[in-house]
XYZ file of C-alpha atoms in Angstrom:
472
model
C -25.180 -0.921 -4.820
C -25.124 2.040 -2.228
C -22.603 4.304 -1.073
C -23.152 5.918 2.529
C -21.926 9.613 2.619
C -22.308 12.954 5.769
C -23.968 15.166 4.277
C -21.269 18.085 4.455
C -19.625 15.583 1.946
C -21.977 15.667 -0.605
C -22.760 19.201 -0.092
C -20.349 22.204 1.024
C -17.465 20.512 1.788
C -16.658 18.718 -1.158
C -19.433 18.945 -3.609
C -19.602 15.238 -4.170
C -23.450 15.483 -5.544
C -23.231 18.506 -7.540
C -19.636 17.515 -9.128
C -20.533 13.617 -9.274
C -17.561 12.703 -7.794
C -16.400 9.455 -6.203
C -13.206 10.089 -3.717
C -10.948 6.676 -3.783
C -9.713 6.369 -0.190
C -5.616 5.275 0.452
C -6.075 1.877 2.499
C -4.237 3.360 5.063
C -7.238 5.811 5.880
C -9.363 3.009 6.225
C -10.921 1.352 9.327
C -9.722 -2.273 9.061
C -5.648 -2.129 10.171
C -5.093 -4.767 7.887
C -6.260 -3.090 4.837
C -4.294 -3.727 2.052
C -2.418 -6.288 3.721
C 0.145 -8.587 1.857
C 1.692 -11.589 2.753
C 5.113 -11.495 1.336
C 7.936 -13.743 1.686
C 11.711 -14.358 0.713
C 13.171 -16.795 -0.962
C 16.071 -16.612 -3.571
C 19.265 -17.820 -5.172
C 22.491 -15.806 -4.285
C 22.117 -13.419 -6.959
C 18.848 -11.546 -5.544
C 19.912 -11.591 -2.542
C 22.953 -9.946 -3.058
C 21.102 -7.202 -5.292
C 18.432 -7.161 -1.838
C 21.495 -5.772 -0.051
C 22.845 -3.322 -2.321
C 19.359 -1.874 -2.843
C 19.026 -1.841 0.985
C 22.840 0.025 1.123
C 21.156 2.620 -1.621
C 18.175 3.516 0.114
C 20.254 3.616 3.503
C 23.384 6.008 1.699
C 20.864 8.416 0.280
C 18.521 8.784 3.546
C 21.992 9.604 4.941
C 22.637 12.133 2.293
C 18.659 13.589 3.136
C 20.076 14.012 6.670
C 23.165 15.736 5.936
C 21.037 18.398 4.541
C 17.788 19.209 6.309
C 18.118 21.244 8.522
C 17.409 21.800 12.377
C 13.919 20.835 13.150
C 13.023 19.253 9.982
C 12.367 15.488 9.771
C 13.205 12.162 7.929
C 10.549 9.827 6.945
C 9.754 6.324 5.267
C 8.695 8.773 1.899
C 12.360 9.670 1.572
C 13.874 5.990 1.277
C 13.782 6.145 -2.970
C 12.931 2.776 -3.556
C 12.583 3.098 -7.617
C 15.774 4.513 -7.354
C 19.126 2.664 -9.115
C 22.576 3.423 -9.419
C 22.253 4.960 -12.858
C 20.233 7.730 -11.142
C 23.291 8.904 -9.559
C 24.442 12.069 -10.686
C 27.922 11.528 -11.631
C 30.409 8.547 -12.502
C 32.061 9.230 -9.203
C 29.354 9.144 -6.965
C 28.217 5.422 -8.630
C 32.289 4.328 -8.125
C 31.627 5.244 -4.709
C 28.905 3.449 -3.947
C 30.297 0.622 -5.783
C 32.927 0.646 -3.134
C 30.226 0.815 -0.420
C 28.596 -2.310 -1.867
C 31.996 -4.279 -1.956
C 33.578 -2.845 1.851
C 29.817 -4.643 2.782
C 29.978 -7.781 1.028
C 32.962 -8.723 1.940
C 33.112 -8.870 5.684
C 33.007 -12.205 6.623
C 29.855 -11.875 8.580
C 27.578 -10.928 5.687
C 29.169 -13.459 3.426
C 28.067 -15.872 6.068
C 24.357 -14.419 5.982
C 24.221 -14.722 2.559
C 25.119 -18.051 2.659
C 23.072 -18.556 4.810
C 19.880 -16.967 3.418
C 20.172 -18.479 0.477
C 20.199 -21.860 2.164
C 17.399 -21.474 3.751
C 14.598 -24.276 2.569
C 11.597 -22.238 3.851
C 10.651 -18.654 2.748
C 11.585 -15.959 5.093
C 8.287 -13.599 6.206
C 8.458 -9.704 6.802
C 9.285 -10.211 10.509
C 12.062 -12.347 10.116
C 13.819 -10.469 7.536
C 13.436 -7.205 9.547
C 15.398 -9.072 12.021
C 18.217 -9.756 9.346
C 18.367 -6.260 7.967
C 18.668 -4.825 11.829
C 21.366 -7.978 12.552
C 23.450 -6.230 9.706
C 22.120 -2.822 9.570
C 25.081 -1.099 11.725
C 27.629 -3.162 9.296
C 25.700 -1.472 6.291
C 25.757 1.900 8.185
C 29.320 1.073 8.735
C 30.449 0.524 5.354
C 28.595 4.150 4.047
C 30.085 6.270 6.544
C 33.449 4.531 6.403
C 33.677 5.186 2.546
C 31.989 8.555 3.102
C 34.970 9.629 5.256
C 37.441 7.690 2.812
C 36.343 9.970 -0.258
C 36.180 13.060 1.497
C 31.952 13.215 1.679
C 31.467 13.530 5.435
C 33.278 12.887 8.658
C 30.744 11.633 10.382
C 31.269 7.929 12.142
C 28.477 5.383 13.679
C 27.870 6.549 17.347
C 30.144 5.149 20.415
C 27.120 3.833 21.859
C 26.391 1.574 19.312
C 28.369 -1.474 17.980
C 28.305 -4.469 15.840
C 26.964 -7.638 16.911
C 28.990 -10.915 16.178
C 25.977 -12.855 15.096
C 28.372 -15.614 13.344
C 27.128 -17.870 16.787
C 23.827 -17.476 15.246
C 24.461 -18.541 11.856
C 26.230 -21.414 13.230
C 23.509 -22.881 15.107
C 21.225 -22.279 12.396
C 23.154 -23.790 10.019
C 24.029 -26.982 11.599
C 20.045 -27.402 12.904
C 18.788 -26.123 9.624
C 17.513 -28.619 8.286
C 15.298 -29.659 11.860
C 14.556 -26.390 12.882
C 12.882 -25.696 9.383
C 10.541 -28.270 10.063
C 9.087 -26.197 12.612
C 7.827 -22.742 10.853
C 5.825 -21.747 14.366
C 8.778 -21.950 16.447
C 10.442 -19.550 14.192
C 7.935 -17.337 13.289
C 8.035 -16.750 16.932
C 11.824 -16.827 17.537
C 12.167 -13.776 14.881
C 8.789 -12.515 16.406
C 9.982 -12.302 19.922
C 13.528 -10.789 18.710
C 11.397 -8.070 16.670
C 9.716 -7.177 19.965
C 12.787 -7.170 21.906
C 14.746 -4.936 18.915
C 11.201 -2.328 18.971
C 11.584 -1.908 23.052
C 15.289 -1.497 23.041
C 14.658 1.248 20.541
C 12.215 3.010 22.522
C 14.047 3.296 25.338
C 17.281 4.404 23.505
C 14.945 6.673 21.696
C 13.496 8.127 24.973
C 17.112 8.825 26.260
C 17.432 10.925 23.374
C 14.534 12.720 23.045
C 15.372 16.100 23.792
C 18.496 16.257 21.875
C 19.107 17.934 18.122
C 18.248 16.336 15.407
C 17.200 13.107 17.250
C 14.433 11.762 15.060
C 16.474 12.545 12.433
C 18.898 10.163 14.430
C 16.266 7.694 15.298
C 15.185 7.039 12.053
C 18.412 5.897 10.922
C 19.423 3.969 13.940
C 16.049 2.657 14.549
C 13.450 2.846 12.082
C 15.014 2.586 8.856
C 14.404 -1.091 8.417
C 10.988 -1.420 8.949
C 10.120 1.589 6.757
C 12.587 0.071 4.213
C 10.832 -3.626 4.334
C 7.785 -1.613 3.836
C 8.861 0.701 1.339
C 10.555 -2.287 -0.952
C 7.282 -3.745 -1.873
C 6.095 -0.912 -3.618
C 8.955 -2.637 -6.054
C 6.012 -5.603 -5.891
C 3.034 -4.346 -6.733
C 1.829 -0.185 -7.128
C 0.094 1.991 -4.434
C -3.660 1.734 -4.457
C -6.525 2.952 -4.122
C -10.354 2.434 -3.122
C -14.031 3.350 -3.234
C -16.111 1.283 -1.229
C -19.595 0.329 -1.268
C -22.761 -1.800 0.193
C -25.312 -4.380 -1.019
C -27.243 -3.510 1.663
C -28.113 -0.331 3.438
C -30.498 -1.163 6.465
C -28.251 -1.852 9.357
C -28.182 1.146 11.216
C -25.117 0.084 12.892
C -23.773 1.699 9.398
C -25.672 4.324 9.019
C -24.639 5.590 12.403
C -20.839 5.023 11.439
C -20.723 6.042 7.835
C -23.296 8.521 7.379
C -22.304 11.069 10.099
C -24.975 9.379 13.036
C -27.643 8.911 10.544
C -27.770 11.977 9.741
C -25.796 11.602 5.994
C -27.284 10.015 2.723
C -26.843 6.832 1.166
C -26.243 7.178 -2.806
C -28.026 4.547 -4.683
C -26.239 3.095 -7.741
C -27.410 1.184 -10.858
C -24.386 -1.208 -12.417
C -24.124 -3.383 -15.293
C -23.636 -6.975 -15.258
C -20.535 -8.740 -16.969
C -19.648 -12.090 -16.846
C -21.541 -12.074 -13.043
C -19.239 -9.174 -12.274
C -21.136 -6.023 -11.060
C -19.635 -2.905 -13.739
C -19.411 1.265 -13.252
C -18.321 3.912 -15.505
C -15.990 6.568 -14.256
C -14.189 9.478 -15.411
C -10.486 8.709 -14.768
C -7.077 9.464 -15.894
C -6.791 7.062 -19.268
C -3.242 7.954 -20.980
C -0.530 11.112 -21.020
C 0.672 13.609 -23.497
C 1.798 16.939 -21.977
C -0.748 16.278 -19.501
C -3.164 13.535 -18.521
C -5.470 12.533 -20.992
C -8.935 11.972 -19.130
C -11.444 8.958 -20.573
C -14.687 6.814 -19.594
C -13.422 3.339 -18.540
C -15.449 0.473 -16.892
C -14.475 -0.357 -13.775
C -15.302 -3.629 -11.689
C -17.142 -3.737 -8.266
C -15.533 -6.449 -6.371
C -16.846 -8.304 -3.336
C -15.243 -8.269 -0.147
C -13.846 -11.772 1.798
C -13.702 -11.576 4.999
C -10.870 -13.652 6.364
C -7.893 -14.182 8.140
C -5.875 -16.036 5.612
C -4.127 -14.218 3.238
C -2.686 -14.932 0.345
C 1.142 -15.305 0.085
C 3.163 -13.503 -2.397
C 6.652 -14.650 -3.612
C 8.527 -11.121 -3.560
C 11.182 -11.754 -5.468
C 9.128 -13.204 -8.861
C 6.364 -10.296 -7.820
C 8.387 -7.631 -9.396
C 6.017 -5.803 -11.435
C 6.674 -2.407 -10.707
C 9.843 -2.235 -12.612
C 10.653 -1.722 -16.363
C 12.177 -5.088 -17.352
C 15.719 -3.813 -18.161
C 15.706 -2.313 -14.800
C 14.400 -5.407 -13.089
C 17.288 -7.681 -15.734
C 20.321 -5.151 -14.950
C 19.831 -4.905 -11.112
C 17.841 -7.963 -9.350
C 18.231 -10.550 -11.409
C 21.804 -10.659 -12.757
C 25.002 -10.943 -11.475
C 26.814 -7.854 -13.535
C 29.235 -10.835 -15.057
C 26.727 -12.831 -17.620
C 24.479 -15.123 -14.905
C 21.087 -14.417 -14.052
C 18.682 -15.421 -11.226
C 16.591 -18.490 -11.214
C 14.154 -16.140 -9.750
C 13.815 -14.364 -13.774
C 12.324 -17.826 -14.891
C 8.661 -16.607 -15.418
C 10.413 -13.956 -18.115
C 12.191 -16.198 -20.325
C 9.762 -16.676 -23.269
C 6.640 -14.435 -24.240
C 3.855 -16.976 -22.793
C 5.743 -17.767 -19.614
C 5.268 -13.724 -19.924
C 1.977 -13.981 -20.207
C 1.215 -16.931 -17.592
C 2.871 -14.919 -15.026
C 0.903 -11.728 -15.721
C -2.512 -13.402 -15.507
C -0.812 -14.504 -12.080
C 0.429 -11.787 -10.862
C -3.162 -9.461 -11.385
C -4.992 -12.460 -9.854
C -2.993 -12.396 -6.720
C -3.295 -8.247 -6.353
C -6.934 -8.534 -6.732
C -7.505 -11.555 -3.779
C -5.031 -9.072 -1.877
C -6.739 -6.099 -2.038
C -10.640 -7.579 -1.410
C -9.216 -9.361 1.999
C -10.791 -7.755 5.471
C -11.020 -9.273 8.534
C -14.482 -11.272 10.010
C -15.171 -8.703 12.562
C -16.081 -6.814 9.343
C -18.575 -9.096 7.709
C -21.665 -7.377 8.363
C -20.936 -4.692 5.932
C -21.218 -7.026 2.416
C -18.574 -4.658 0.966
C -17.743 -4.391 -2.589
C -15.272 -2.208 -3.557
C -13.110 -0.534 -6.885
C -9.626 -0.468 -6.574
C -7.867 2.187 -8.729
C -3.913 0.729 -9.185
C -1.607 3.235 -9.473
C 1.379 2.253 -11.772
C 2.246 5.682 -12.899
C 1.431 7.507 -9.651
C -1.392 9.270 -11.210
C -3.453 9.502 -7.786
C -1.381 10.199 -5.453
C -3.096 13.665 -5.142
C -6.634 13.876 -3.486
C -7.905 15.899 -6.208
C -6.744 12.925 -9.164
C -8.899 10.639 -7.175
C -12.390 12.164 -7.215
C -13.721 10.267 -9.876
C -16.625 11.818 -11.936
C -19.518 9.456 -12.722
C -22.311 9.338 -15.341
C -25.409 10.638 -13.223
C -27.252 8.390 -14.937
C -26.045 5.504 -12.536
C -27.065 7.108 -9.789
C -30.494 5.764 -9.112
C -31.586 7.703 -6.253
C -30.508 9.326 -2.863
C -32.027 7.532 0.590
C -32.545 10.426 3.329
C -30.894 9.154 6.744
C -32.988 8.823 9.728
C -31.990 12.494 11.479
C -30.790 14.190 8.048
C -32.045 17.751 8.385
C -34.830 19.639 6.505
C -32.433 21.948 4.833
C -29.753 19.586 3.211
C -32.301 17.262 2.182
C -33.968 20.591 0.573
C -30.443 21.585 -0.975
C -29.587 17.890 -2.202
C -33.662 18.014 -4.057
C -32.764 20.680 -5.925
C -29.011 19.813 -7.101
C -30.561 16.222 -8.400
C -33.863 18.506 -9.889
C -31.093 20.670 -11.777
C -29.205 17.810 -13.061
C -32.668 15.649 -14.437
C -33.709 19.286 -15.917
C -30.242 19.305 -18.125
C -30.473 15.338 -19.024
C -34.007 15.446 -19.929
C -34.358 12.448 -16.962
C -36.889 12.175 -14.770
C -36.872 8.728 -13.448
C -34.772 9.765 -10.726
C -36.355 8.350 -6.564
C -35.881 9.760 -3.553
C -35.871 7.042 -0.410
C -36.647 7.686 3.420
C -34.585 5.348 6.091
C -36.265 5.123 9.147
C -35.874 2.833 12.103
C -37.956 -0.926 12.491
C -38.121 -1.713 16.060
C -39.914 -4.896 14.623
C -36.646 -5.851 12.856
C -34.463 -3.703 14.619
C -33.226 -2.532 10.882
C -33.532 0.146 9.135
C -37.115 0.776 6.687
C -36.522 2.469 3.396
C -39.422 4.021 2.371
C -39.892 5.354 -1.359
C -40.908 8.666 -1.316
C -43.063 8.718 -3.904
C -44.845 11.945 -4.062
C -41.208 13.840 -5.054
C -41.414 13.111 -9.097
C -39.171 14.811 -10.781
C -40.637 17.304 -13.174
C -39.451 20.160 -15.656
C -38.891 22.901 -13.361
C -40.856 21.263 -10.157
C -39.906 18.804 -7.068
C-alpha cells in the first residue's frame, strides 16, 4: 500500500515523517470534479415537502438577516445558509411567531399550493437540477413573503427589487399536470427540459450580475437573487449524510505518470505501508479523535482501506429517507410530521427498532459505494482510500485531520527518480532516529528509477542502508 508525497511535505513544511502524520484531504481539494459525488433525488408525500419549503424560507430569512449586518465590502457565502438550524434555535418566542407567519403568507398563495400539489404528484423522483429549477420558479415568492413580513413587524423596510418580479408559472403546472402521466414516461426529455432551463436561469444571472458589478454590496445582492438556491440544494444534503474526509493511496507505485503528478516531478517519496487483513479488507491503525469530555478524547482505531471504482454510474440516494444527520426528535418534529398528529410516509424505515436497524446497515452501505466512486479517466491509479466521516464536525480544521500512525506500519520509504541528495540524507536520519527509540531495525529503503524496457518505473531495494544502533 503506498502513499506518494513532495518532499517539502514530509520534511519542512509539514513534518509528515518526523510527526507520522497522515493529512485527510476535503473531496473538494481533490483532482476528480466529481469527487464525492451523490446522486440524490426527491420524492415525498405532502408533509416533507411542505417542511422542504419552510426549511428553504429559514435558511433564506436568516442569510437575509447575515446581510442586514455585514458590512460594506464583506461577503455572503453558501457557509452562512445554517442548514442544522430549526425554529427552536430562534432566539425569542417572537421571532419563531414571525417566521411562522412567513411560512403561512408562503403557503398560501395559490401558486405554491399548486406546486405542492404538484410535486407531490409527481410519479418519478425529482434530481438536483430539476428541483433547483423549482426553488428559483418560487424563490422571489419566498423572498417575497420574508421581506413582506419583515416590513409588517417592523424588522426592515427593505422590498424585492423593481427589476425583478414573479413569474406566473401556474401555465406550467397546468401542462404538466394534464401530460403527467406521458411526459413521466420519458425521464431524458426532462432531465433535459429542467437541464436546459438551469442553463438558461445560470446565463440570465450572469448577465444581470455583470450589470451590477460595480455597485455596493452587489455580491451580497447576487447571492440572494442568484445563487442562493444552488448553494442551498447543496448545502441541504449535509442534512443527508456528514462532511468527509480522505487519505488516499496506491497498490502500485511504478507508473511514472504518478510519480511525476503526486510526488512533486519525481522528485518526492513514496511511503510504503504494511496493513492487516480482515475479512479480505485491507486494515490501518490511526491516531484519531475517539469520544469528548471537555475536550476530545484521542484513541487508536482501525480504519479500512477501501478500493476505488471507477465509473460513471452512481448510486442514487432517496433524500428524504437519507436523513441521518439529524437527532431523531429533530428529524420527527420538523420533516416528518405535520405539527397536528400525522406523520410522513417517508418516517417508515423508523417505526420499529429492526426496521431501525435495516435502514442503518443501508444507509452506511450507500455512503461507502458513494464515496469510493471516480471516474474511468482515473483508473490507472488502483486507488484505495480511508474516509474519515465527520458527524460531529471534529475535522473540519486541518490540524484535526493529520492523523498520527504507528511507525511500525510504515515499511519503508522509495526515493523518487530526481529526489535530491540532501532530503534523502535528512529523511535517513529521521527514520534512523525513530528505529533507534523502537528498538526496530527492519526498516528498507527503495530506489525508483526509470525502465525504458517497460517504460515503468524500477524499484530497486537499497540494500546496503541497514538500519543499525546509531549507524545508516
Amino acid at each position: 500500500m503506498y502513499r506518494m508525497r513532495p518532499a517539502t511535505h514530509v520534511l519542512d513544511k509539514y513534518h509528515e515523517l518526523e510527526r507520522q502524520e497522515i493529512f485527510f484531504s476535503d473531496l473538494k481539494s481533490l483532482n476528480d470534479p466529481m469527487e464525492g459525488f451523490m446522486k440524490f433525488f426527491w420524492k415525498g408525500d405532502k408533509i416533507v415537502w411542505e417542511n422542504f419549503f419552510k426549511h428553504y424560507l429559514l435558511c433564506l430569512e436568516q442569510v437575509l438577516v447575515i446581510a442586514s449586518l455585514v458590512e460594506d465590502g464583506q461577503t455572503i457565502s453558501n457557509a452562512d445558509i445554517p442548514v442544522f438550524k430549526t425554529i427552536e434555535d430562534f432566539p425569542t418566542a417572537r421571532y419563531r411567531e414571525a417566521f411562522g407567519s412567513i411560512c403561512r403568507t408562503f403557503l398560501d398563495k395559490d401558486t405554491v399550493k399548486r406546486y405542492l400539489e404538484f410535486l407531490c404528484r409527481r410519479g418519478t423522483p425529482i434530481n438536483s437540477e430539476e428541483l433547483v429549477c423549482h426553488l428559483k420558479n418560487l424563490h422571489l415568492l419566498a423572498l417575497d413573503s420574508i421581506l413582506k413580513t419583515h416590513k409588517d413587524l417592523g424588522f426592515s423596510k427593505t422590498d424585492i427589487p423593481k427589476e425583478f418580479s414573479s413569474v406566473n408559472f401556474n401555465d406550467m403546472i397546468e401542462i404538466w399536470g394534464k401530460n403527467r402521466e406521458e411526459i413521466e414516461k420519458k425521464p431524458a426529455m426532462v432531465n433535459a427540459l429542467y437541464g436546459a432551463q438551469l442553463h438558461v436561469h445560470q446565463q440570465m444571472a450572469l448577465i444581470l450580475a455583470s450589470n451590477q458589478f460595480e455597485e455596493s454590496r452587489s455580491q451580497i445582492k447576487r447571492f440572494i437573487l442568484f445563487e442562493f438556491t444552488e448553494a442551498f440544494v447543496t448545502r441541504v444534503r449535509e442534512l443527508a449524510y456528514p462532511h468527509a474526509y480522505v487519505a488516499c493511496f496506491l497498490a502500485d507505485c511504478s507508473d511514472p505518470s504518478l510519480w511525476g503528478y503526486y510526488a512533486d516531478g519525481h522528485k518526492g517519496v513514496c511511503l510504503k505501508f504494511r496493513n492487516s487483513m480482515s475479512s479480505d479488507v485491507e486494515r490501518i491503525r490511526l491516531n484519531t479523535i475517539v469520544g469528548w469530555s471537555s475536550g476530545p478524547i484521542r484513541g487508536n482505531q482501525e480504519f479500512s482501506v477501501q478500493k476505488v471504482r471507477y465509473s460513471t454510474n452512481f448510486p442514487p440516494i432517496d433524500f428524504f429517507r437519507s436523513l441521518g444527520s439529524l437527532p431523531l426528535a429533530k428529524l420527527d418534529k420538523y420533516w416528518y410530521s405535520d405539527g397536528s398528529g400525522k406523520q410522513s410516509a417517508c418516517a417508515g424505515q423508523f417505526v420499529s427498532e429492526k426496521r431501525r436497524q435495516k435502514w442503518h446497515e443501508r444507509y452506511w452501505r450507500q455512503h461507502s459505494k458513494c464515496l469510493k466512486v471516480k471516474l474511468p479517466g482515473w483508473k490507472k491509479e488502483r486507488e484505495s482510500r480511508i474516509v474519515l466521516a465527520d458527524f460531529m464536525r471534529s475535522y473540519e480544521g486541518e490540524e484535526q485531520r493529520k492523523l498520527k500512525y504507528d511507525f511500525r506500519d510504515l515499511e519503508g520509504i522509495i526515493f523518487g527518480y530526481k529526489t535530491s541528495i540532501d532530503d534523502k540524507i535528512r529523511i535517513m536520519k529521521i527514520i534512523e532516529q525513530k528505529c533507534e527509540e523502537q528498538n526496530r531495525y527492519d526498516f528498507s529503503f527503495y530506489q525508483a528509477e526509470p525502465d525504458e524496457r517497460t517504460g515503468r518505473m524500477r524499484i530497486s531495494k537499497l540494500a546496503l542502508l541497514k538500519m543499525q544502533p546509531s549507524n545508516i
